[in-house]
Coordinates of C-alpha atoms in Angstrom, one line a residue:
Chain J
M1 CA 3.4 83.2 18.5
S2 CA 1.2 84.9 21.1
S3 CA -2.6 84.4 21.0
D4 CA -3.4 88.1 20.6
T5 CA -2.0 88.5 17.2
S6 CA -5.3 88.5 15.4
S7 CA -5.5 92.3 15.5
Q8 CA -2.2 92.5 13.6
D9 CA -2.9 89.6 11.4
K10 CA -3.9 91.6 8.3
L11 CA -4.4 90.6 4.7
I12 CA -1.8 92.4 2.5
V13 CA -2.4 92.4 -1.3
A14 CA -0.1 94.4 -3.6
G15 CA 1.1 96.4 -0.6
R16 CA -2.5 97.3 0.5
T17 CA -3.6 96.2 3.9
F18 CA -7.1 94.8 4.6
N19 CA -8.6 94.2 8.0
S20 CA -10.7 91.3 6.8
R21 CA -9.7 88.2 5.1
L22 CA -13.2 87.9 3.6
I23 CA -13.9 89.5 0.3
I24 CA -17.6 89.5 -0.9
G25 CA -19.3 89.9 -4.2
T26 CA -22.1 92.4 -4.9
G27 CA -24.1 90.3 -7.3
K28 CA -27.5 88.4 -6.9
Y29 CA -28.7 90.4 -3.9
K30 CA -32.4 91.5 -3.7
D31 CA -31.2 95.1 -4.0
Y32 CA -28.2 97.3 -3.2
A33 CA -29.6 98.1 0.3
Q34 CA -29.5 94.4 1.3
N35 CA -26.1 94.1 -0.3
A36 CA -24.8 97.0 1.8
A37 CA -26.3 95.5 5.0
A38 CA -24.7 92.2 4.2
L39 CA -21.3 93.9 3.7
D40 CA -21.6 95.6 7.0
A41 CA -22.4 92.3 8.7
S42 CA -19.5 90.5 7.0
G43 CA -16.9 93.0 8.1
A44 CA -15.3 92.8 4.6
D45 CA -13.4 95.8 3.4
M46 CA -13.1 94.7 -0.3
V47 CA -15.9 93.9 -2.7
T48 CA -15.9 92.6 -6.2
V49 CA -17.9 94.7 -8.8
A50 CA -18.8 94.3 -12.4
V51 CA -18.4 96.8 -15.2
R52 CA -21.5 97.3 -17.4
R53 CA -23.2 99.8 -19.7
V54 CA -25.1 102.5 -18.0
N55 CA -28.9 102.4 -18.7
I56 CA -29.1 105.6 -20.8
N57 CA -32.9 105.5 -20.9
D58 CA -33.2 105.5 -17.1
P59 CA -30.5 107.6 -15.5
N60 CA -32.3 107.5 -12.2
Q61 CA -31.8 103.8 -11.6
P62 CA -30.0 103.2 -8.3
M63 CA -26.2 103.0 -8.6
L64 CA -24.0 100.7 -6.6
V65 CA -21.7 103.6 -5.5
D66 CA -24.7 105.3 -3.8
F67 CA -25.0 102.3 -1.4
I68 CA -21.4 101.1 -1.0
D69 CA -19.0 104.0 -0.8
P70 CA -15.8 103.3 -2.8
N71 CA -13.9 105.7 -0.6
K72 CA -14.6 103.4 2.4
V73 CA -14.6 99.9 0.8
T74 CA -12.1 98.8 -1.9
Y75 CA -13.8 98.1 -5.2
L76 CA -12.3 95.2 -7.0
P77 CA -13.5 95.4 -10.6
N78 CA -13.9 92.0 -12.3
T79 CA -13.9 90.9 -15.9
A80 CA -16.9 88.6 -15.7
G81 CA -18.3 88.0 -19.1
C82 CA -14.9 88.4 -20.8
F83 CA -13.7 85.5 -22.9
T84 CA -10.5 87.0 -24.3
G85 CA -7.5 88.9 -23.0
E86 CA -8.5 91.9 -25.2
D87 CA -12.0 92.0 -23.7
A88 CA -10.5 91.9 -20.2
V89 CA -8.1 94.7 -20.8
R90 CA -10.7 96.9 -22.4
T91 CA -13.1 96.3 -19.5
L92 CA -10.6 97.0 -16.8
R93 CA -9.2 100.1 -18.5
L94 CA -12.7 101.5 -18.3
A95 CA -12.9 100.4 -14.7
R96 CA -9.7 102.2 -13.9
E97 CA -11.0 105.4 -15.5
A98 CA -14.3 105.1 -13.6
G99 CA -12.7 104.5 -10.3
G100 CA -9.1 105.2 -10.5
W101 CA -8.0 101.8 -9.1
D102 CA -5.4 99.5 -10.5
L103 CA -6.2 96.5 -8.3
V104 CA -8.4 94.2 -10.3
K105 CA -9.8 90.7 -10.5
L106 CA -9.1 88.9 -13.7
E107 CA -11.4 86.1 -14.7
V108 CA -11.5 84.7 -18.2
L109 CA -14.2 82.1 -18.3
S110 CA -14.9 79.3 -20.8
D111 CA -18.0 77.2 -20.9
P112 CA -21.1 78.7 -19.2
K113 CA -22.1 75.2 -17.9
H114 CA -19.2 75.0 -15.5
L115 CA -17.7 78.6 -15.7
Y116 CA -14.2 77.0 -15.4
P117 CA -11.5 79.5 -16.2
D118 CA -9.8 79.3 -19.6
M119 CA -6.3 79.1 -18.2
E120 CA -4.5 79.7 -21.5
E121 CA -6.4 82.9 -22.1
T122 CA -6.1 83.9 -18.4
L123 CA -2.3 83.7 -18.6
R124 CA -2.3 85.8 -21.8
A125 CA -4.7 88.4 -20.3
A126 CA -2.7 88.5 -17.0
E127 CA 0.4 89.4 -19.0
M128 CA -1.4 92.1 -20.9
L129 CA -2.8 93.6 -17.8
I130 CA 0.4 93.6 -15.8
G131 CA 2.1 95.2 -18.8
D132 CA -0.5 97.9 -18.7
G133 CA 0.2 98.6 -15.0
F134 CA -2.6 96.7 -13.3
K135 CA -2.3 94.8 -10.1
V136 CA -3.9 91.5 -11.0
M137 CA -5.7 89.2 -8.5
V138 CA -6.4 86.2 -10.7
Y139 CA -9.3 83.7 -10.6
C140 CA -7.8 80.4 -11.7
S141 CA -8.2 76.6 -11.7
D142 CA -6.8 74.7 -8.7
D143 CA -3.9 73.5 -10.7
P144 CA -0.6 74.3 -8.9
V145 CA 1.3 74.4 -12.2
F146 CA -0.9 77.2 -13.7
A147 CA -0.9 78.9 -10.3
R148 CA 2.9 79.0 -10.3
K149 CA 2.9 80.4 -13.9
L150 CA 0.5 83.2 -12.9
E151 CA 2.6 84.1 -9.9
D152 CA 5.8 84.1 -12.1
L153 CA 4.0 86.5 -14.4
G154 CA 3.5 88.9 -11.6
C155 CA 0.0 88.4 -10.4
C156 CA -0.5 89.8 -6.9
A157 CA -2.9 87.2 -5.6
I158 CA -3.7 83.7 -6.8
M159 CA -7.4 82.9 -6.5
P160 CA -8.2 79.2 -7.2
L161 CA -11.7 78.0 -7.3
G162 CA -12.9 75.7 -4.5
A163 CA -15.7 74.4 -6.7
P164 CA -17.5 75.8 -9.8
I165 CA -18.8 79.4 -9.4
G166 CA -22.2 79.6 -7.7
S167 CA -22.2 75.8 -7.0
G168 CA -21.8 76.0 -3.2
L169 CA -20.1 72.6 -3.2
G170 CA -17.3 73.6 -0.9
I171 CA -13.6 72.8 -1.3
Q172 CA -13.5 69.9 -3.7
N173 CA -9.8 69.5 -3.9
P174 CA -8.1 70.4 -0.6
V175 CA -4.9 68.7 -1.7
N176 CA -4.4 71.0 -4.6
I177 CA -5.4 74.1 -2.6
R178 CA -2.8 73.1 0.0
L179 CA -0.1 72.6 -2.7
I180 CA -0.9 76.1 -4.1
V181 CA -0.7 77.6 -0.6
E182 CA 2.7 76.0 0.1
Q183 CA 4.3 77.1 -3.1
S184 CA 2.9 80.7 -3.3
K185 CA 4.7 83.8 -2.1
V186 CA 1.7 86.0 -2.8
P187 CA -1.7 85.7 -1.1
V188 CA -3.9 82.7 -2.0
I189 CA -7.6 83.4 -1.9
V190 CA -10.2 80.7 -2.5
D191 CA -12.6 82.3 -5.0
A192 CA -15.8 80.4 -5.8
G193 CA -17.4 77.3 -4.5
V194 CA -18.0 78.1 -0.9
G195 CA -21.5 77.2 0.1
T196 CA -21.7 77.6 3.9
A197 CA -19.6 78.8 6.8
S198 CA -17.7 75.5 7.4
D199 CA -16.5 75.6 3.7
A200 CA -14.9 79.0 4.4
T201 CA -13.3 77.7 7.6
V202 CA -11.9 74.7 5.7
A203 CA -10.3 77.0 3.2
M204 CA -8.7 79.1 5.9
E205 CA -7.6 76.0 7.8
L206 CA -5.7 74.9 4.7
G207 CA -3.7 78.1 5.1
C208 CA -5.4 80.3 2.5
D209 CA -4.9 84.0 3.1
G210 CA -8.5 84.8 2.4
V211 CA -11.9 83.7 0.9
L212 CA -13.9 85.4 -1.8
M213 CA -17.6 84.6 -2.1
N214 CA -20.8 85.9 -3.5
T215 CA -23.6 83.4 -3.9
A216 CA -23.0 81.7 -0.5
I217 CA -24.2 85.0 1.1
A218 CA -26.5 86.4 -1.5
G219 CA -28.2 83.1 -2.1
A220 CA -28.8 82.3 1.6
K221 CA -32.4 82.7 3.0
D222 CA -31.1 85.3 5.3
P223 CA -28.1 86.9 3.6
I224 CA -27.3 89.3 6.4
R225 CA -27.1 86.5 9.0
M226 CA -25.0 84.4 6.6
A227 CA -22.6 87.3 6.1
R228 CA -22.1 87.4 9.8
A229 CA -21.6 83.7 9.9
M230 CA -18.9 84.0 7.2
K231 CA -17.1 86.7 9.1
H232 CA -16.8 84.3 12.1
A233 CA -16.0 81.3 9.9
V234 CA -13.0 83.1 8.2
I235 CA -11.7 84.3 11.6
A236 CA -12.1 80.8 13.2
G237 CA -10.4 79.1 10.3
R238 CA -7.5 81.6 10.3
D239 CA -7.0 81.2 14.1
A240 CA -7.2 77.4 13.8
Y241 CA -4.6 77.5 11.1
L242 CA -2.3 79.7 13.1
A243 CA -2.9 77.8 16.3
G244 CA -1.7 74.6 14.6
R245 CA -4.2 71.7 14.9
M246 CA -3.5 68.6 17.0
P247 CA -2.3 65.5 15.2
R248 CA -4.8 63.1 13.9
K249 CA -4.7 59.7 15.7
M250 CA -6.1 56.3 14.9
Y251 CA -7.3 55.5 18.4
A252 CA -8.9 57.3 21.4
D253 CA -6.9 59.2 23.9
P254 CA -8.8 60.1 27.2
S255 CA -8.9 63.8 28.1
S256 CA -9.4 63.0 31.8
P257 CA -6.4 61.4 33.6
L258 CA -6.7 57.7 34.4
G259 CA -4.6 58.0 37.6
G260 CA -6.3 58.5 40.9
L261 CA -9.5 56.7 40.0
I262 CA -11.6 55.8 43.0
Chain E
M1 CA -25.2 114.5 -35.7
N2 CA -25.5 110.7 -35.6
I3 CA -23.7 108.9 -32.8
T4 CA -24.1 105.5 -31.2
I5 CA -24.2 105.2 -27.4
N6 CA -24.1 101.8 -25.8
G7 CA -25.2 100.3 -29.0
E8 CA -28.2 102.6 -29.5
H9 CA -28.4 105.2 -32.3
Y10 CA -29.0 108.9 -31.5
D11 CA -29.6 111.2 -34.5
D12 CA -30.9 114.3 -32.6
L13 CA -27.7 115.5 -30.9
P14 CA -26.5 119.0 -31.8
E15 CA -23.3 119.6 -33.8
G16 CA -20.3 120.5 -31.7
M17 CA -21.5 118.9 -28.5
S18 CA -18.8 118.0 -25.9
V19 CA -18.7 114.8 -23.9
A20 CA -19.5 116.9 -20.8
G21 CA -22.5 118.4 -22.7
L22 CA -23.7 115.0 -23.6
L23 CA -23.6 113.8 -20.0
V24 CA -25.7 116.8 -18.9
H25 CA -28.1 116.0 -21.8
L26 CA -28.4 112.4 -20.6
K27 CA -28.5 113.4 -16.9
L28 CA -25.6 111.2 -16.0
P29 CA -23.2 112.0 -13.2
P30 CA -19.7 112.3 -14.7
Q31 CA -17.9 111.2 -11.5
K32 CA -19.7 107.8 -11.4
I33 CA -19.1 106.7 -15.0
A34 CA -16.3 106.1 -17.6
I35 CA -16.4 106.7 -21.3
E36 CA -14.8 105.0 -24.3
R37 CA -15.0 106.8 -27.6
N38 CA -14.2 104.8 -30.7
R39 CA -12.4 102.2 -28.5
E40 CA -10.3 104.9 -26.8
I41 CA -10.8 105.9 -23.1
V42 CA -11.9 109.5 -22.7
S43 CA -10.2 110.8 -19.6
K44 CA -12.5 112.6 -17.2
S45 CA -10.2 115.6 -17.3
T46 CA -11.0 116.0 -21.0
F47 CA -14.8 115.7 -20.9
E48 CA -15.2 119.5 -21.5
E49 CA -12.8 119.8 -24.4
T50 CA -13.7 116.5 -26.2
I51 CA -16.1 117.4 -29.0
L52 CA -18.2 114.6 -30.4
A53 CA -18.1 113.9 -34.1
D54 CA -20.7 112.4 -36.5
G55 CA -20.3 108.6 -36.5
D56 CA -18.8 108.4 -33.0
R57 CA -19.4 105.2 -31.1
L58 CA -19.5 105.7 -27.3
E59 CA -19.6 103.2 -24.5
I60 CA -20.6 104.7 -21.1
I61 CA -20.1 102.3 -18.2
H62 CA -20.5 102.2 -14.5
F63 CA -20.1 99.7 -11.7
I64 CA -22.8 97.2 -10.9
G65 CA -23.1 94.3 -8.5
G66 CA -20.9 91.3 -9.5
G67 CA -19.0 88.4 -8.1

């Protein structure tokens, strides 16, 4: 493989091509203007968004679509706050009507303490959504067995957590992430748990197709600088993965030749 | 006419009001929202012809920041 493939090395999900392998959230920012600036710095071309009631009493409140243009950036509506398949389908049908998109992020959570996905309900919801014509990118546990079941159902991207949502603990179980990468024919995107740039690089070095993050950027002291760091981290990790790392050795091996010493 | 919008009760809306008319009344941009009426999606293309009825329950949603 030549070294100049990065410009052709695109992320393809459900037949759609994305220039960046970084997907960012739009929650927890100081305001939408800061969010838009971070998006610009990150180079991402897909953002997750939530579906919520309009504030009827204050129609002049700023709207996300006025800051991040859905014609230029792919909106990935999520099902955050949904605890059943029925809730998820209802929410995403509204999202599809609001935006016209069928590419969605399914997340069915359980306990607010750890926000771990309810995998039984996630499988049920995925089946319902796929039956309704949605292209489902699915947030899931890092269990290769469930990941396989979700892929078999027809999910277009498998998105295992690296660590609990918003925890910033990094990739806690690289062995499982790698197992999921090796078995999957659809893109694998680490969703949740990234805390800093090196975590994103680790995910990409494991062979993941992308990384999705929100709090790591929005919760940094300087979100815009962190967004830029994440852009480079994902590119670096991807290139390192494609380059193929050197083997690990138990002992030193000098870089300078020993022959010809004076 | 009594209808419920996003969980709040409205009792001062005129009879025969359409969904499009309601959005004008509420000053909401139709292209940026989606509406569910009694658990059924109201397609944007039918906002003009969909006439609200007493007892309707509406949900009006839009996109906000999320992860």
